[in-house]
CSV table of C-alpha atoms and ligand atoms in Angstrom, one decimal:
chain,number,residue,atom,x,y,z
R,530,UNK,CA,61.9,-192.5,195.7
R,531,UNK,CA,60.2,-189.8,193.9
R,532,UNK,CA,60.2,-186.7,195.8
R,533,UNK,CA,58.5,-183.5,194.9
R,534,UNK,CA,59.3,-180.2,196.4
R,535,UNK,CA,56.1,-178.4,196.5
R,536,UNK,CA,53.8,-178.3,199.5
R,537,UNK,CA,51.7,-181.3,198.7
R,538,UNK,CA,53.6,-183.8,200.5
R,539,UNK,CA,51.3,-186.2,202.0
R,540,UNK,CA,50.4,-185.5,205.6
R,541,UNK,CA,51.6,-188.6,207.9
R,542,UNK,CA,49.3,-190.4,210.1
R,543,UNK,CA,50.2,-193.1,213.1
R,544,UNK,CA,48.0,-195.7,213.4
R,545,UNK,CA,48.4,-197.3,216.7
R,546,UNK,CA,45.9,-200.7,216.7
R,547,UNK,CA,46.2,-204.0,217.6
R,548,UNK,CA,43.0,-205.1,216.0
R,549,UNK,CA,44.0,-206.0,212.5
R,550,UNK,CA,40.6,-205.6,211.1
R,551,UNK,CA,40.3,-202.1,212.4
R,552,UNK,CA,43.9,-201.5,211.2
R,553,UNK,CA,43.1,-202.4,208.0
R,554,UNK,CA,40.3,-200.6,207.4
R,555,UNK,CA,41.5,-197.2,208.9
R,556,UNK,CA,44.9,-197.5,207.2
R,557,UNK,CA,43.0,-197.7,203.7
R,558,UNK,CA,40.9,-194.9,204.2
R,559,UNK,CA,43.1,-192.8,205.3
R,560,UNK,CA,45.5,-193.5,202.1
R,561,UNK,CA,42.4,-193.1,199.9
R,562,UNK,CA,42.0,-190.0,201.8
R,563,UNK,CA,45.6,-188.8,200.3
R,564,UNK,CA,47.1,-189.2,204.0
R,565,UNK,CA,50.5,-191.1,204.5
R,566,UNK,CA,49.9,-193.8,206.8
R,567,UNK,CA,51.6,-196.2,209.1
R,568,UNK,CA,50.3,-198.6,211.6
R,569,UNK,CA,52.0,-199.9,214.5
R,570,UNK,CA,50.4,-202.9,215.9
R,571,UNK,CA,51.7,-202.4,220.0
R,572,UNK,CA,52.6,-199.9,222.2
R,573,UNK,CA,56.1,-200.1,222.3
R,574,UNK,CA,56.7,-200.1,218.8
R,575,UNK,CA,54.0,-197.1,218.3
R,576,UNK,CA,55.9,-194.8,220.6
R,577,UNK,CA,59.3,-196.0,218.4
R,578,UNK,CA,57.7,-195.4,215.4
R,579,UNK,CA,56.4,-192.2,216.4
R,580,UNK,CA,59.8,-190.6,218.2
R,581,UNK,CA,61.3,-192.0,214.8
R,582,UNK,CA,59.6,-189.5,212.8
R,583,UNK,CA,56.8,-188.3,214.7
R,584,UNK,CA,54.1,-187.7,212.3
R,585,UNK,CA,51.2,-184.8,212.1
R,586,UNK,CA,48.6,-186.7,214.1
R,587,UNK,CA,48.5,-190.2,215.8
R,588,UNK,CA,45.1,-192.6,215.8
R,589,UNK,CA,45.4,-194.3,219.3
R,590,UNK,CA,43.4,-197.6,220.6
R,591,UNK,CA,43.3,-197.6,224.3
R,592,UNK,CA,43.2,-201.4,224.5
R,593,UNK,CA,46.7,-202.6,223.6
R,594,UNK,CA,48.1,-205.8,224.2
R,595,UNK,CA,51.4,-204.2,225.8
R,596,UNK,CA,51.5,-200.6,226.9
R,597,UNK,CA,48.1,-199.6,227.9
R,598,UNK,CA,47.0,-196.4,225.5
R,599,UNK,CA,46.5,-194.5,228.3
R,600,UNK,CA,50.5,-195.1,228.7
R,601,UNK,CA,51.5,-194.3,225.2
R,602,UNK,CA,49.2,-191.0,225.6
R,603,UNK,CA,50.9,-190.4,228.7
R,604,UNK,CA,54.6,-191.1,227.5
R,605,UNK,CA,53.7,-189.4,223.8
R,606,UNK,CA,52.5,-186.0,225.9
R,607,UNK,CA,55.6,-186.1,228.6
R,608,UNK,CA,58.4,-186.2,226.0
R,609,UNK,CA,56.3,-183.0,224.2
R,610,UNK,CA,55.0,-184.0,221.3
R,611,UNK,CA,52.1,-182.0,220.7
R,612,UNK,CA,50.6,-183.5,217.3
R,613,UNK,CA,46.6,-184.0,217.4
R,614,UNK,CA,45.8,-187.4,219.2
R,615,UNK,CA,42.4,-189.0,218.1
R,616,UNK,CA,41.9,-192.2,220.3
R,617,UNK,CA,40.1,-195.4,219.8
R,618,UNK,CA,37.8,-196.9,223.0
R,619,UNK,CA,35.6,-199.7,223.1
R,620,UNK,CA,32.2,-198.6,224.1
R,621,UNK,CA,31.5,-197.9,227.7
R,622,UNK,CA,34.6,-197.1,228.5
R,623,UNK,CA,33.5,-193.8,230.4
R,624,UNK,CA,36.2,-193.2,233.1
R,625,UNK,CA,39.2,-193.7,230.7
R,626,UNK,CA,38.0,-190.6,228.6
R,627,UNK,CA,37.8,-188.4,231.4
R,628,UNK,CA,41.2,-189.6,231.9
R,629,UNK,CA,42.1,-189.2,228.5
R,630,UNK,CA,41.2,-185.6,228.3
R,631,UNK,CA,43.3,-185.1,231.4
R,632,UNK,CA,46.1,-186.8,229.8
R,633,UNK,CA,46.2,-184.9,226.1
R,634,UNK,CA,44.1,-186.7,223.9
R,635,UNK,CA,42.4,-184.8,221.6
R,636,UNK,CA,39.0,-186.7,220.1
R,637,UNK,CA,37.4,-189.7,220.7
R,638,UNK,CA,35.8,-192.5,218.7
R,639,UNK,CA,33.9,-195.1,220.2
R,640,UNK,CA,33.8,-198.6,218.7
R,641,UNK,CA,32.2,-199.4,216.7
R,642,UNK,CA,32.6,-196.6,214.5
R,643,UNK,CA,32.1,-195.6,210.9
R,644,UNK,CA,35.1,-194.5,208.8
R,645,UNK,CA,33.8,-190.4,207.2
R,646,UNK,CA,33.3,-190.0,210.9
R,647,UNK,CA,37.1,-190.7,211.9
R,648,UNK,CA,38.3,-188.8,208.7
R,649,UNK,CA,35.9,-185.7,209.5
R,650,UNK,CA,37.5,-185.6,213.1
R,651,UNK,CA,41.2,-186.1,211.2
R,652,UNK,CA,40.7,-183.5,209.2
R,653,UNK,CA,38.7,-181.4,211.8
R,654,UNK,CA,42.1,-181.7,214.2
R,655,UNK,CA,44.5,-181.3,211.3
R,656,UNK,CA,42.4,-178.1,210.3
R,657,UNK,CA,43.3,-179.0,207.0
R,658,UNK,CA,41.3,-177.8,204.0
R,659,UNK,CA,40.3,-180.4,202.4
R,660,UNK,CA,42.2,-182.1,199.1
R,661,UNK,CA,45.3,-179.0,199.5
R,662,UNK,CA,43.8,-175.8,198.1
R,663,UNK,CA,40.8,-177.2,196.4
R,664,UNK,CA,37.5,-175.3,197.2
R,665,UNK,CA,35.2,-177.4,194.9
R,666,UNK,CA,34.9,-180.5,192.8
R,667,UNK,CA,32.6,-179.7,189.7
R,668,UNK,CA,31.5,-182.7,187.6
R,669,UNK,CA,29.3,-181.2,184.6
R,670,UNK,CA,26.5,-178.7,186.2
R,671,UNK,CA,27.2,-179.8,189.3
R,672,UNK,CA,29.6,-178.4,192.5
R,673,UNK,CA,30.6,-179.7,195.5
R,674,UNK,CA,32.1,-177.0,197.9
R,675,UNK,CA,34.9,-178.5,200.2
R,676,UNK,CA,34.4,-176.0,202.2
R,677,UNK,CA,30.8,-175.4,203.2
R,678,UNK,CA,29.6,-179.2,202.0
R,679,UNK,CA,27.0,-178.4,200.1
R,680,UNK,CA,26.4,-179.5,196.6
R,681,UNK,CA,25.3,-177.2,194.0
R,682,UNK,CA,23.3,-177.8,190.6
R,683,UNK,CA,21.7,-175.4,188.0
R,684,UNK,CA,18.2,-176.9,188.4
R,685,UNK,CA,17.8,-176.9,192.0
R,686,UNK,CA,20.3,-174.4,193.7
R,687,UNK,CA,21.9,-174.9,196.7
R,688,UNK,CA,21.5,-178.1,199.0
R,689,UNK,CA,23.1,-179.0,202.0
R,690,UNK,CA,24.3,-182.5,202.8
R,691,UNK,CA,24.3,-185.0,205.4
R,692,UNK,CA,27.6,-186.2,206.3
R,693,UNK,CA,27.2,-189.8,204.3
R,694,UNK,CA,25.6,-188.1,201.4
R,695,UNK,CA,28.6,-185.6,201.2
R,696,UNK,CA,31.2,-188.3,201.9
R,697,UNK,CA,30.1,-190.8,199.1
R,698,UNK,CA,29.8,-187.7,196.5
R,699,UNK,CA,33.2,-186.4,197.5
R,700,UNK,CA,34.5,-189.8,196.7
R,701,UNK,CA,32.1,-190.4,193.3
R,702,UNK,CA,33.6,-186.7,191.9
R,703,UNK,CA,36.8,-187.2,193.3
R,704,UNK,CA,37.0,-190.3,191.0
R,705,UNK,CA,34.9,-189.4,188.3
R,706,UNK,CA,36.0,-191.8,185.6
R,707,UNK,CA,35.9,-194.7,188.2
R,708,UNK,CA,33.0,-197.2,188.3
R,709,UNK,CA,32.9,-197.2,192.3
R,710,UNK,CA,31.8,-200.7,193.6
R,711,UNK,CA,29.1,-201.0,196.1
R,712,UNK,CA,31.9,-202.9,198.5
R,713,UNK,CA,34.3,-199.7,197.4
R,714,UNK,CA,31.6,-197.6,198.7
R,715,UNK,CA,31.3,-199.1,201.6
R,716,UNK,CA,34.4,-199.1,202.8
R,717,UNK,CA,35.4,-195.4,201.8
R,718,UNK,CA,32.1,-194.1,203.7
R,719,UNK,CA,30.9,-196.4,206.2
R,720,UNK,CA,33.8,-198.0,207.4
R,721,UNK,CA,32.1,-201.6,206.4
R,722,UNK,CA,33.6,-204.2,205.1
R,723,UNK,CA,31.7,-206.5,202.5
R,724,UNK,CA,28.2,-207.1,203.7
R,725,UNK,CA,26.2,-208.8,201.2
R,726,UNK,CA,23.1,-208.0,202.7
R,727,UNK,CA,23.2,-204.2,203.0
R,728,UNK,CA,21.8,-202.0,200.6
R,729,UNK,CA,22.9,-198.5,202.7
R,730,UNK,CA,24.6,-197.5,199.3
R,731,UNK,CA,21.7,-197.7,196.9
R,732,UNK,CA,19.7,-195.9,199.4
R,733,UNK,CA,22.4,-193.0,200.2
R,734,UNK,CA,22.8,-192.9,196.6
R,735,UNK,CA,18.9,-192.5,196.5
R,736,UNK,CA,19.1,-189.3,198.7
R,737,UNK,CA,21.9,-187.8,196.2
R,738,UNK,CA,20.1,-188.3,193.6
R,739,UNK,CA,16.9,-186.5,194.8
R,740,UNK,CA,18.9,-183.7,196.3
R,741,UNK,CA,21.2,-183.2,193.2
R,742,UNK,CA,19.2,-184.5,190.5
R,743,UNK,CA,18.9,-188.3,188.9
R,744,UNK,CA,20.9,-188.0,186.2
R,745,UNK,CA,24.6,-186.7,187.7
R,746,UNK,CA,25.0,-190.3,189.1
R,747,UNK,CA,25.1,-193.6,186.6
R,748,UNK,CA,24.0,-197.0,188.0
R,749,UNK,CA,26.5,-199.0,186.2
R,750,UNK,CA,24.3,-202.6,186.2
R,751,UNK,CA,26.2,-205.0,188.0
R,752,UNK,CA,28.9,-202.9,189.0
R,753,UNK,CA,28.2,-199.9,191.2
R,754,UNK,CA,28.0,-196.4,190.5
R,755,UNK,CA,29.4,-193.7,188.7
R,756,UNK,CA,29.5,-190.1,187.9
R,757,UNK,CA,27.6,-189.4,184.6
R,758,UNK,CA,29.6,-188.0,181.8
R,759,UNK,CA,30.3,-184.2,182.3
R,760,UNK,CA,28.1,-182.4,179.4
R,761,UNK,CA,29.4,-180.0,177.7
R,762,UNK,CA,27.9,-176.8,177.0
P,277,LIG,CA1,42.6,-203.1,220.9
């Protein structure tokens, strides 16, 4: 095990979700998103895991197939652990978050959701800055502030950015040697898995493009997309 002993140790996230698909996808983003994850497919062994070596925040679905949510939440809160809790609910499910306020959760996402929306709330209750201490990614003329979210470029200033358009540049310049895949994309920012027939990435990267300027983003044919090649000055 490699350990190092400054303060970037990754922050640890339960995942508490019977639905593997869900699981899957949420686990993946979150470890793209530099977060230590584990995911705990029941009740029982979620509230193990979790007095085990109770991590920095805890993703909860309400429909498990042993303990109820609502009981983890319950139990998780009366034995005082006071980490953020972000829970899952199927849609509709109106009178469990009014219980769910009362009983400590912190957020809610309603299913179906997209994953930059569950990260933006995880890092929202973590009140992390974002990627440790950095304020800005800069990929030849052009910044991206952490911070604020908007995306700045010689030629046209200052721009401010929609949540999809800032999540799919953050992940373009976080990886700016990568060729990112369409599918890649998709999963990082929307929360999709592989759908043949959407083109949400080419358009997104569309509205980037006009915002930021054509050239700061490559079409790679066949392949996806990548940051253009810093130039020097
Ligand atoms: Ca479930």
């Amino acid at each position: 095990m490699s350990v190092s002993a400054d303060r970037t140790s990754p922050t640890r996230i339960l995942v508490i979700e019977d639905n593997q698909r869900i699981a899957h996808f949420v686990r993946k983003g979150l470890t793209t998103a530099g977060y230590a994850v584990d995911v705990c497919r029941d009740g029982a062994s979620g509230l193990r895991a979790l007095r085990a070596v109770p991590p920095q925040l805890v993703v909860l679905d309400l429909g498990l197939p042993d303990l109820d949510g609502m009981e983890v939440l319950a139990t998780v809160r009366s034995e005082g652990h006071a980490m953020p809790i972000v829970v899952l609910t199927a849609r509709g499910e109106i009178p469990d978050r009014v219980a769910g306020f009362e009983s400590g959760a912190d957020d809610y996402m309603t299913k179906p959701f997209a994953f930059a929306e569950l990260l933006a709330r995880v890092r929202a209750r973590l009140r992390e800055e974002p990627r440790g201490e950095r304020d800005e990614l800069v990929n030849g003329g052009l910044r991206l502030n952490l911070r604020t979210r908007r995306v700045r470029t010689p030629d046209l200033g200052e721009r401010e950015l929609s949540n999809r358009e800032y999540a799919l540049l953050e992940r373009l310049m976080l990886h700016p040697d990568e060729t990112h895949s369409r599918e890649d994309l998709l999963r990082a920012v929307w929360g999709i898995d592989f759908d043949p027939q959407s083109n949400v990435v080419d358009v997104y990267v569309r509205y980037l493009r006009l915002k930021i300027g054509a050239h700061h983003i490559e079409t790679v044919r066949g392949d996806g997309y990548r940051m253009a090649e810093p130039i020097s000055v």
